[in-house]
Amino acid sequence: MRMYDIIKKKRDGGPLTGEEIRFFVDGYVKGDIPDYQASALLMAIFFNRLNRDETAVLTQAMADSGESIDLSSVKGIKVDKHSTGGVGDKTSLVLAPLVAAAGIPVAKMSGRGLGHTGGTIDKLESIPGFKAEMTKAGFIKSVNSIGVAIIGQTGDIAPADKKLYGLRDVTATVDDISLIASSIMSKKLAAGADCILLDVKVGKGAFMKSMDQARKLAEVMVEIGRAAHRETIAVISDMEQPLGFAVGNALEVKEAIETLKGEGPEDFDKLCRELGTLMLVLGGITRDTSEARAIVDDLIASGRALNKFREFVRNQGGDPEVADRPEEILPIAKDTVRIAADREGYISELRAEEIGICAMHLGAGRANKEDTIDPSVGIVMNRKVGDFVREGDSIATLYVNRKDNLDTVIDMFRSSIGISATPVSRIEIIKEIIR
C-alpha cells in the first residue's frame, strides 16, 4: 500500500477503505509518513470530505493510536462529558460532583486551556493544594472509593490527534466537520467511558459560529458514538455571551460552588441541571428525564452535590473548606476596575470571544503553551443580554494584578458591549438536543 495512491484516491473524490485510513494513521504516528504527504491528504479530505463510515474509522484509528484507559474495574456505567469550549465554561466543576452524588462514577481526564482562560485542570488548581496528577491505579481507586476523580490528560491518549491537529493548524485544514469530530471523539473513546454527553457551543465565543455548523458537528459526533457502541447525546448551547457571570479560574471555581448551592447565575444553573439530567439518563439512574431532573434538583437542594465536591477536593489534596469559604481560600486579585454603562438602554451584545480575550490579556489564559496563568484575575459580568441599564450602572468588574496593558483591556472590553435604545430579547441557553 502506498501513501501516494491514498492521496490520489481522496483527491479524486473516492472513499477510503478502513485499511487505507489505518495505514495512514499508524504510519504518520510512527513517523513513516512525512508531513508533506499527511498535509496533502488532509487538504484532499478538506475539499472532498469524509463520509460517515470514513469518519468513524478515522476516529477509532486515532483512538487506538496510543494508550486507552481501561475503566472496566470501575463499578457502574461510566458517563463522560465534553464541551467544545467557550468563555466562562466551568460546567465540569459542577457536573462531576453532582453526577457522582447520584451514584454514577465520573472518571474524567481534562486538559489545560490555551486561549481565553484556563481549562478544567487550571481552574481546579486554583484551589490551594489540589493535585491533578495521579497514577492510573490511584485514579481508578479514587473513582471506586468516592465516585469521582478528574486528572490531567496525558500525551499518550490518542497521540495521532495531537500530531494531526498540529499539522491541521498550520495547513488551514482545521475547519472541517469530520476532522473536528474525529479529533474530539477519538479522545473520548480512548478515555474509556461507556456513554458520552457532548456540549456543543454555538455563537460568537464558540468554534461553531452558526446553528447549522453546530448541528452538523453534533450529528456527526453522535453518529461516531453510535458506531463505536457508545450511547451519545449532544446538547447545543449558547456562547454568544459568556456562560454565567465569571470568566477566570478562581472566579469560575467560586461560581461553580455557588451553583452547587443552588445560587448560581440563571443561564449556568439551567445548563448544568439539563446536562446533569441527561448524564443521569445515560448512566441508567432512570430513563425518564422528568424523574432525572427531580433527582438533580434534590441533589443540589439537599447539599449532597456540594458535599461530594468537598470530598472530591479533599481526595485530590485540595482544601475542602473552599466549598464554604471560597472568598477566603481562593486567590484574589489585588485590584478591581468597574466598567460602567456610558448610556441608558438594553444590553444587546456581550461578545463572548472578545471578553475572553480581555480575560486572557489580564493573565487568566495562555496565548502560548509556555505562558503561566494567574488564577486570581479575570472578569465578573454584572449584566446579561436583555438587561436594562442606566448610565453609570455597572456592567462588569475586572479583577487585575498587572497594569501595563490595563487601558488596552478596558478599551477592548468596552468595544465588546452593545447597548440598544429598544428592548432586546434574552438569549436561550439551550438551543437543541440531538440524540
Short mmCIF file of C-alpha atoms in Angstrom, two decimals:
data_model
loop_
_atom_site.label_atom_id
_atom_site.label_comp_id
_atom_site.label_asym_id
_atom_site.label_seq_id
_atom_site.Cartn_x
_atom_site.Cartn_y
_atom_site.Cartn_z
CA MET A 1 0.00 0.00 0.00
CA ARG A 2 1.35 3.43 -0.97
CA MET A 3 0.51 6.80 0.56
CA TYR A 4 0.64 8.29 -2.95
CA ASP A 5 -2.31 6.14 -4.03
CA ILE A 6 -4.35 7.05 -0.92
CA ILE A 7 -3.80 10.77 -1.52
CA LYS A 8 -4.73 10.45 -5.21
CA LYS A 9 -7.87 8.45 -4.40
CA LYS A 10 -9.19 11.06 -1.96
CA ARG A 11 -8.06 13.93 -4.23
CA ASP A 12 -10.30 12.46 -6.93
CA GLY A 13 -13.25 12.18 -4.53
CA GLY A 14 -13.12 8.46 -3.78
CA PRO A 15 -13.97 6.92 -0.40
CA LEU A 16 -11.07 5.48 1.59
CA THR A 17 -11.23 1.96 2.99
CA GLY A 18 -10.73 1.23 6.66
CA GLU A 19 -7.40 -0.40 5.82
CA GLU A 20 -6.21 2.72 3.97
CA ILE A 21 -7.21 5.04 6.82
CA ARG A 22 -5.49 2.89 9.43
CA PHE A 23 -2.38 2.65 7.24
CA PHE A 24 -2.25 6.45 7.16
CA VAL A 25 -2.83 6.99 10.90
CA ASP A 26 -0.41 4.28 12.01
CA GLY A 27 2.27 5.35 9.55
CA TYR A 28 2.03 9.02 10.46
CA VAL A 29 2.25 8.38 14.21
CA LYS A 30 5.29 6.12 13.70
CA GLY A 31 6.98 8.74 11.51
CA ASP A 32 6.95 6.57 8.37
CA ILE A 33 4.69 9.06 6.55
CA PRO A 34 6.16 12.58 6.18
CA ASP A 35 4.33 15.80 6.96
CA TYR A 36 4.08 16.78 3.30
CA GLN A 37 2.10 13.64 2.40
CA ALA A 38 -0.10 13.91 5.51
CA SER A 39 -0.77 17.55 4.63
CA ALA A 40 -1.75 16.58 1.09
CA LEU A 41 -4.24 14.02 2.37
CA LEU A 42 -5.70 16.46 4.91
CA MET A 43 -6.24 19.02 2.16
CA ALA A 44 -7.88 16.39 -0.06
CA ILE A 45 -10.17 15.47 2.87
CA PHE A 46 -10.91 19.16 3.45
CA PHE A 47 -12.16 19.62 -0.12
CA ASN A 48 -13.78 16.23 -0.75
CA ARG A 49 -14.98 15.39 2.77
CA LEU A 50 -15.20 12.08 4.59
CA ASN A 51 -18.40 10.08 4.62
CA ARG A 52 -19.83 8.69 7.87
CA ASP A 53 -18.05 5.35 7.59
CA GLU A 54 -14.69 7.01 6.86
CA THR A 55 -15.17 9.40 9.78
CA ALA A 56 -15.99 6.57 12.19
CA VAL A 57 -12.94 4.55 11.10
CA LEU A 58 -10.63 7.58 11.31
CA THR A 59 -11.87 8.33 14.82
CA GLN A 60 -11.34 4.76 16.02
CA ALA A 61 -7.90 4.58 14.40
CA MET A 62 -6.89 7.80 16.19
CA ALA A 63 -8.31 6.48 19.48
CA ASP A 64 -6.30 3.26 19.01
CA SER A 65 -3.07 5.13 18.16
CA GLY A 66 -1.94 5.25 21.77
CA GLU A 67 -2.97 4.39 25.28
CA SER A 68 -6.61 3.69 26.12
CA ILE A 69 -7.95 3.90 29.65
CA ASP A 70 -9.47 0.65 30.89
CA LEU A 71 -12.32 1.54 33.23
CA SER A 72 -13.73 -1.98 33.40
CA SER A 73 -12.73 -2.25 37.08
CA VAL A 74 -14.84 0.82 37.91
CA LYS A 75 -18.28 -0.27 39.07
CA GLY A 76 -21.31 1.08 37.22
CA ILE A 77 -21.97 2.83 33.90
CA LYS A 78 -19.27 5.43 33.28
CA VAL A 79 -20.52 8.66 31.65
CA ASP A 80 -18.07 11.18 30.18
CA LYS A 81 -18.89 14.76 29.27
CA HIS A 82 -17.15 17.01 26.78
CA SER A 83 -17.64 20.66 25.90
CA THR A 84 -16.37 22.16 22.67
CA GLY A 85 -15.26 25.14 24.76
CA GLY A 86 -16.21 28.71 25.36
CA VAL A 87 -15.92 31.68 27.67
CA GLY A 88 -16.82 31.10 31.31
CA ASP A 89 -17.45 27.38 30.71
CA LYS A 90 -16.98 25.76 34.09
CA THR A 91 -19.65 23.05 33.80
CA SER A 92 -17.33 20.13 34.65
CA LEU A 93 -16.70 21.64 38.10
CA VAL A 94 -20.42 21.32 38.83
CA LEU A 95 -21.32 18.18 36.88
CA ALA A 96 -18.57 15.89 38.15
CA PRO A 97 -19.61 16.04 41.85
CA LEU A 98 -23.31 16.40 41.02
CA VAL A 99 -23.43 13.25 38.91
CA ALA A 100 -21.16 11.34 41.30
CA ALA A 101 -23.53 12.22 44.15
CA ALA A 102 -26.27 10.41 42.20
CA GLY A 103 -24.18 7.24 42.14
CA ILE A 104 -22.75 7.50 38.61
CA PRO A 105 -18.95 7.12 38.54
CA VAL A 106 -17.10 10.05 36.97
CA ALA A 107 -13.59 9.17 35.80
CA LYS A 108 -12.61 12.25 33.83
CA MET A 109 -9.44 13.29 32.06
CA SER A 110 -9.32 17.01 31.29
CA GLY A 111 -6.89 19.37 29.68
CA ARG A 112 -5.36 22.75 30.29
CA GLY A 113 -6.59 25.74 28.37
CA LEU A 114 -4.87 27.53 25.51
CA GLY A 115 -6.64 30.78 24.75
CA HIS A 116 -9.27 32.73 26.68
CA THR A 117 -8.98 31.15 30.12
CA GLY A 118 -7.65 28.01 31.71
CA GLY A 119 -9.06 24.55 31.16
CA THR A 120 -10.77 22.47 33.83
CA ILE A 121 -7.41 21.45 35.35
CA ASP A 122 -6.22 25.07 35.55
CA LYS A 123 -9.43 26.06 37.30
CA LEU A 124 -9.17 23.22 39.83
CA GLU A 125 -5.52 24.02 40.52
CA SER A 126 -6.55 27.48 41.70
CA ILE A 127 -7.79 25.61 44.81
CA PRO A 128 -4.80 25.51 47.22
CA GLY A 129 -3.22 22.07 47.34
CA PHE A 130 -5.30 20.49 44.54
CA LYS A 131 -3.34 17.85 42.61
CA ALA A 132 -4.39 16.87 39.10
CA GLU A 133 -1.64 14.28 38.64
CA MET A 134 -2.41 10.73 39.73
CA THR A 135 -1.27 7.22 38.85
CA LYS A 136 -3.69 5.05 36.88
CA ALA A 137 -4.13 2.83 39.93
CA GLY A 138 -4.82 5.87 42.12
CA PHE A 139 -7.25 7.23 39.53
CA ILE A 140 -9.29 4.01 39.46
CA LYS A 141 -9.12 3.67 43.26
CA SER A 142 -10.43 7.21 43.75
CA VAL A 143 -13.37 6.66 41.43
CA ASN A 144 -14.27 3.38 43.11
CA SER A 145 -13.97 4.85 46.62
CA ILE A 146 -15.64 8.27 46.30
CA GLY A 147 -17.19 8.10 42.83
CA VAL A 148 -15.20 10.86 41.13
CA ALA A 149 -11.73 11.89 40.02
CA ILE A 150 -10.50 14.45 37.49
CA ILE A 151 -6.92 14.26 36.29
CA GLY A 152 -4.82 15.87 33.60
CA GLN A 153 -4.86 14.32 30.17
CA THR A 154 -1.65 12.52 29.23
CA GLY A 155 0.10 12.80 25.89
CA ASP A 156 -0.30 9.04 25.47
CA ILE A 157 -4.05 9.38 24.84
CA ALA A 158 -4.78 9.47 21.08
CA PRO A 159 -1.33 10.79 20.04
CA ALA A 160 -2.46 10.74 16.41
CA ASP A 161 -4.92 13.52 17.23
CA LYS A 162 -2.25 15.73 18.78
CA LYS A 163 0.09 15.22 15.84
CA LEU A 164 -2.58 15.68 13.17
CA TYR A 165 -4.10 18.72 14.88
CA GLY A 166 -0.69 20.43 14.92
CA LEU A 167 -0.46 19.82 11.18
CA ARG A 168 -4.04 20.96 10.51
CA ASP A 169 -3.37 24.15 12.45
CA VAL A 170 -0.59 25.21 10.07
CA THR A 171 -2.16 23.95 6.82
CA ALA A 172 -5.57 25.69 7.08
CA THR A 173 -7.44 22.39 7.42
CA VAL A 174 -8.87 22.84 10.92
CA ASP A 175 -12.36 23.88 9.79
CA ASP A 176 -13.68 20.53 8.59
CA ILE A 177 -16.59 18.94 10.47
CA SER A 178 -15.35 15.34 10.12
CA LEU A 179 -11.83 16.22 11.22
CA ILE A 180 -13.11 18.25 14.18
CA ALA A 181 -15.48 15.45 15.21
CA SER A 182 -12.73 12.81 14.89
CA SER A 183 -10.38 14.92 16.99
CA ILE A 184 -12.88 15.30 19.83
CA MET A 185 -14.33 11.80 19.77
CA SER A 186 -11.01 9.94 19.46
CA LYS A 187 -10.00 11.25 22.89
CA LYS A 188 -13.43 10.46 24.34
CA LEU A 189 -13.33 6.87 23.03
CA ALA A 190 -9.80 6.37 24.34
CA ALA A 191 -10.83 7.69 27.77
CA GLY A 192 -12.89 4.54 28.33
CA ALA A 193 -16.38 5.79 29.25
CA ASP A 194 -19.47 3.77 28.40
CA CYS A 195 -21.61 6.78 27.42
CA ILE A 196 -20.77 10.30 26.26
CA LEU A 197 -22.57 13.63 26.70
CA LEU A 198 -21.45 16.42 24.36
CA ASP A 199 -22.00 20.12 24.98
CA VAL A 200 -21.58 21.75 21.56
CA LYS A 201 -21.25 25.51 21.87
CA VAL A 202 -22.59 27.88 19.21
CA GLY A 203 -22.17 31.64 18.82
CA LYS A 204 -19.57 34.41 18.77
CA GLY A 205 -17.48 32.84 21.54
CA ALA A 206 -17.60 29.30 20.12
CA PHE A 207 -15.70 27.47 17.40
CA MET A 208 -19.04 26.83 15.66
CA LYS A 209 -20.46 30.26 14.86
CA SER A 210 -23.78 29.17 13.30
CA MET A 211 -26.53 26.72 14.29
CA ASP A 212 -26.07 24.89 11.00
CA GLN A 213 -22.38 24.26 11.76
CA ALA A 214 -23.09 23.27 15.37
CA ARG A 215 -25.88 20.90 14.38
CA LYS A 216 -23.73 19.19 11.74
CA LEU A 217 -20.88 18.72 14.21
CA ALA A 218 -23.23 17.39 16.89
CA GLU A 219 -24.86 14.94 14.47
CA VAL A 220 -21.52 13.60 13.23
CA MET A 221 -20.23 13.09 16.78
CA VAL A 222 -23.41 11.33 17.89
CA GLU A 223 -23.09 9.09 14.82
CA ILE A 224 -19.45 8.31 15.71
CA GLY A 225 -20.50 7.40 19.24
CA ARG A 226 -23.20 5.11 17.90
CA ALA A 227 -20.74 3.42 15.52
CA ALA A 228 -18.41 2.80 18.48
CA HIS A 229 -21.30 1.37 20.54
CA ARG A 230 -21.22 4.28 23.00
CA GLU A 231 -24.60 5.86 23.69
CA THR A 232 -24.07 9.54 22.91
CA ILE A 233 -26.23 12.65 23.34
CA ALA A 234 -25.32 16.15 22.16
CA VAL A 235 -26.68 19.40 23.58
CA ILE A 236 -26.23 22.58 21.53
CA SER A 237 -25.86 25.52 23.91
CA ASP A 238 -25.34 29.25 23.52
CA MET A 239 -21.98 31.00 23.52
CA GLU A 240 -22.96 34.44 22.20
CA GLN A 241 -22.22 35.86 25.65
CA PRO A 242 -20.09 34.44 28.47
CA LEU A 243 -21.62 31.49 30.33
CA GLY A 244 -22.69 32.62 33.79
CA PHE A 245 -21.01 35.74 35.14
CA ALA A 246 -17.43 34.67 35.98
CA VAL A 247 -14.58 34.48 33.47
CA GLY A 248 -11.28 33.49 35.07
CA ASN A 249 -10.03 30.48 37.00
CA ALA A 250 -10.59 31.11 40.74
CA LEU A 251 -13.61 33.29 39.91
CA GLU A 252 -15.16 30.40 37.99
CA VAL A 253 -14.50 27.95 40.84
CA LYS A 254 -16.36 30.30 43.17
CA GLU A 255 -19.29 30.50 40.75
CA ALA A 256 -19.35 26.70 40.41
CA ILE A 257 -19.58 26.39 44.20
CA GLU A 258 -22.44 28.90 44.26
CA THR A 259 -24.21 26.85 41.58
CA LEU A 260 -23.80 23.64 43.59
CA LYS A 261 -25.55 25.53 46.40
CA GLY A 262 -28.40 26.45 44.04
CA GLU A 263 -27.30 30.09 43.95
CA GLY A 264 -25.63 30.30 40.55
CA PRO A 265 -26.45 32.52 37.57
CA GLU A 266 -29.68 31.55 35.83
CA ASP A 267 -28.17 30.51 32.49
CA PHE A 268 -25.34 28.49 34.00
CA ASP A 269 -27.61 26.86 36.57
CA LYS A 270 -30.10 25.86 33.86
CA LEU A 271 -27.40 24.37 31.64
CA CYS A 272 -25.83 22.38 34.49
CA ARG A 273 -29.20 20.97 35.54
CA GLU A 274 -30.05 19.96 31.96
CA LEU A 275 -26.66 18.35 31.34
CA GLY A 276 -26.80 16.65 34.73
CA THR A 277 -30.26 15.29 33.92
CA LEU A 278 -29.03 13.78 30.66
CA MET A 279 -25.97 12.27 32.36
CA LEU A 280 -28.27 10.55 34.88
CA VAL A 281 -30.32 9.18 32.00
CA LEU A 282 -27.18 7.93 30.21
CA GLY A 283 -25.91 6.47 33.47
CA GLY A 284 -29.01 4.35 33.89
CA ILE A 285 -30.38 6.01 37.04
CA THR A 286 -33.69 6.38 35.16
CA ARG A 287 -34.77 6.68 31.54
CA ASP A 288 -37.41 9.25 32.50
CA THR A 289 -35.98 12.75 32.06
CA SER A 290 -38.55 14.30 34.39
CA GLU A 291 -37.57 11.90 37.15
CA ALA A 292 -33.87 12.50 36.46
CA ARG A 293 -34.40 16.27 36.63
CA ALA A 294 -36.13 15.91 40.00
CA ILE A 295 -33.16 13.89 41.28
CA VAL A 296 -30.73 16.60 40.11
CA ASP A 297 -32.81 19.28 41.83
CA ASP A 298 -32.81 17.28 45.07
CA LEU A 299 -29.04 16.65 44.96
CA ILE A 300 -28.48 20.41 44.85
CA ALA A 301 -31.22 21.40 47.33
CA SER A 302 -30.16 18.76 49.88
CA GLY A 303 -26.48 19.73 49.78
CA ARG A 304 -25.39 16.25 48.65
CA ALA A 305 -23.81 17.62 45.46
CA LEU A 306 -21.80 20.19 47.43
CA ASN A 307 -20.75 17.52 49.94
CA LYS A 308 -19.44 15.41 47.07
CA PHE A 309 -17.49 18.44 45.81
CA ARG A 310 -15.86 18.76 49.26
CA GLU A 311 -15.00 15.05 49.23
CA PHE A 312 -13.59 15.27 45.70
CA VAL A 313 -11.39 18.28 46.52
CA ARG A 314 -10.11 16.68 49.76
CA ASN A 315 -9.32 13.40 47.97
CA GLN A 316 -7.10 15.22 45.47
CA GLY A 317 -5.19 17.21 48.06
CA GLY A 318 -7.17 20.45 47.93
CA ASP A 319 -8.60 22.44 50.82
CA PRO A 320 -12.23 21.29 51.22
CA GLU A 321 -13.02 24.49 53.13
CA VAL A 322 -13.17 26.16 49.72
CA ALA A 323 -16.76 24.88 49.49
CA ASP A 324 -17.76 27.00 52.48
CA ARG A 325 -15.32 29.93 52.37
CA PRO A 326 -14.27 30.44 48.74
CA GLU A 327 -13.64 34.17 49.28
CA GLU A 328 -11.02 33.33 51.92
CA ILE A 329 -9.48 30.21 50.39
CA LEU A 330 -9.21 31.07 46.69
CA PRO A 331 -6.62 33.54 45.40
CA ILE A 332 -7.97 37.00 44.65
CA ALA A 333 -6.52 39.81 42.54
CA LYS A 334 -5.09 42.93 44.18
CA ASP A 335 -7.30 45.43 42.39
CA THR A 336 -10.69 45.73 40.73
CA VAL A 337 -11.85 48.03 37.96
CA ARG A 338 -15.52 48.77 37.45
CA ILE A 339 -16.85 49.08 33.90
CA ALA A 340 -19.97 51.27 33.79
CA ALA A 341 -22.58 51.82 31.11
CA ASP A 342 -21.95 55.01 29.14
CA ARG A 343 -25.63 55.45 28.29
CA GLU A 344 -29.10 54.19 29.10
CA GLY A 345 -30.58 51.24 27.22
CA TYR A 346 -30.76 47.47 26.91
CA ILE A 347 -27.68 45.26 26.70
CA SER A 348 -27.79 43.96 23.12
CA GLU A 349 -24.34 42.34 22.91
CA LEU A 350 -21.70 40.94 25.22
CA ARG A 351 -19.40 39.47 22.59
CA ALA A 352 -18.04 36.37 24.28
CA GLU A 353 -14.85 35.90 22.28
CA GLU A 354 -13.68 39.48 22.80
CA ILE A 355 -14.46 39.29 26.52
CA GLY A 356 -12.49 36.04 26.71
CA ILE A 357 -9.52 37.70 25.02
CA CYS A 358 -9.73 40.53 27.57
CA ALA A 359 -9.52 37.94 30.36
CA MET A 360 -6.52 36.34 28.66
CA HIS A 361 -4.72 39.69 28.48
CA LEU A 362 -5.34 40.14 32.20
CA GLY A 363 -3.49 36.85 32.73
CA ALA A 364 -6.38 34.37 33.04
CA GLY A 365 -5.41 32.42 29.90
CA ARG A 366 -2.48 31.44 27.71
CA ALA A 367 -1.58 32.97 24.37
CA ASN A 368 1.23 30.38 24.12
CA LYS A 369 1.64 26.94 25.70
CA GLU A 370 4.53 28.20 27.84
CA ASP A 371 2.56 31.07 29.42
CA THR A 372 1.81 30.98 33.14
CA ILE A 373 -1.78 31.53 34.24
CA ASP A 374 -2.66 33.91 37.07
CA PRO A 375 -5.55 32.10 38.80
CA SER A 376 -6.76 35.21 40.65
CA VAL A 377 -7.56 37.52 37.73
CA GLY A 378 -10.49 37.70 35.36
CA ILE A 379 -13.85 39.34 34.79
CA VAL A 380 -17.18 39.13 36.57
CA MET A 381 -20.13 40.25 34.48
CA ASN A 382 -22.88 42.16 36.27
CA ARG A 383 -25.35 42.11 33.37
CA LYS A 384 -26.60 39.75 30.66
CA VAL A 385 -28.01 40.41 27.20
CA GLY A 386 -31.54 41.80 27.55
CA ASP A 387 -30.89 43.61 30.86
CA PHE A 388 -31.79 47.29 31.15
CA VAL A 389 -29.06 49.67 32.33
CA ARG A 390 -28.89 53.33 33.18
CA GLU A 391 -25.85 55.49 32.53
CA GLY A 392 -23.31 54.71 35.23
CA ASP A 393 -24.71 51.26 36.10
CA SER A 394 -22.07 48.57 36.49
CA ILE A 395 -21.75 46.16 33.56
CA ALA A 396 -18.70 44.23 34.76
CA THR A 397 -15.81 44.20 37.22
CA LEU A 398 -12.26 43.44 36.11
CA TYR A 399 -10.02 41.66 38.63
CA VAL A 400 -6.47 42.75 37.87
CA ASN A 401 -2.89 42.40 39.07
CA ARG A 402 -0.95 43.84 36.15
CA LYS A 403 -1.48 47.41 34.98
CA ASP A 404 0.82 47.66 31.95
CA ASN A 405 -1.94 46.77 29.47
CA LEU A 406 -5.00 47.76 31.51
CA ASP A 407 -6.08 50.70 29.34
CA THR A 408 -5.98 48.47 26.25
CA VAL A 409 -8.05 45.79 28.00
CA ILE A 410 -10.64 48.34 29.16
CA ASP A 411 -10.98 49.74 25.63
CA MET A 412 -11.31 46.23 24.19
CA PHE A 413 -13.91 45.30 26.77
CA ARG A 414 -15.98 48.42 26.09
CA SER A 415 -15.94 47.63 22.37
CA SER A 416 -17.41 44.18 23.12
CA ILE A 417 -20.57 45.69 24.66
CA GLY A 418 -23.64 46.71 22.70
CA ILE A 419 -26.43 48.88 24.15
CA SER A 420 -29.74 49.33 22.33
CA ALA A 421 -32.40 52.00 22.87
CA THR A 422 -35.11 49.37 22.30
CA PRO A 423 -35.78 46.21 24.33
CA VAL A 424 -33.69 43.15 23.49
CA SER A 425 -34.77 39.52 23.92
CA ARG A 426 -32.89 37.37 26.38
CA ILE A 427 -30.82 34.53 24.95
CA GLU A 428 -31.96 30.95 25.50
CA ILE A 429 -29.04 28.89 26.81
CA ILE A 430 -30.12 25.54 25.33
CA LYS A 431 -30.74 25.53 21.59
CA GLU A 432 -31.27 21.88 20.71
CA ILE A 433 -30.73 18.32 21.95
CA ILE A 434 -29.58 15.65 19.49
CA ARG A 435 -29.89 12.02 20.49
#
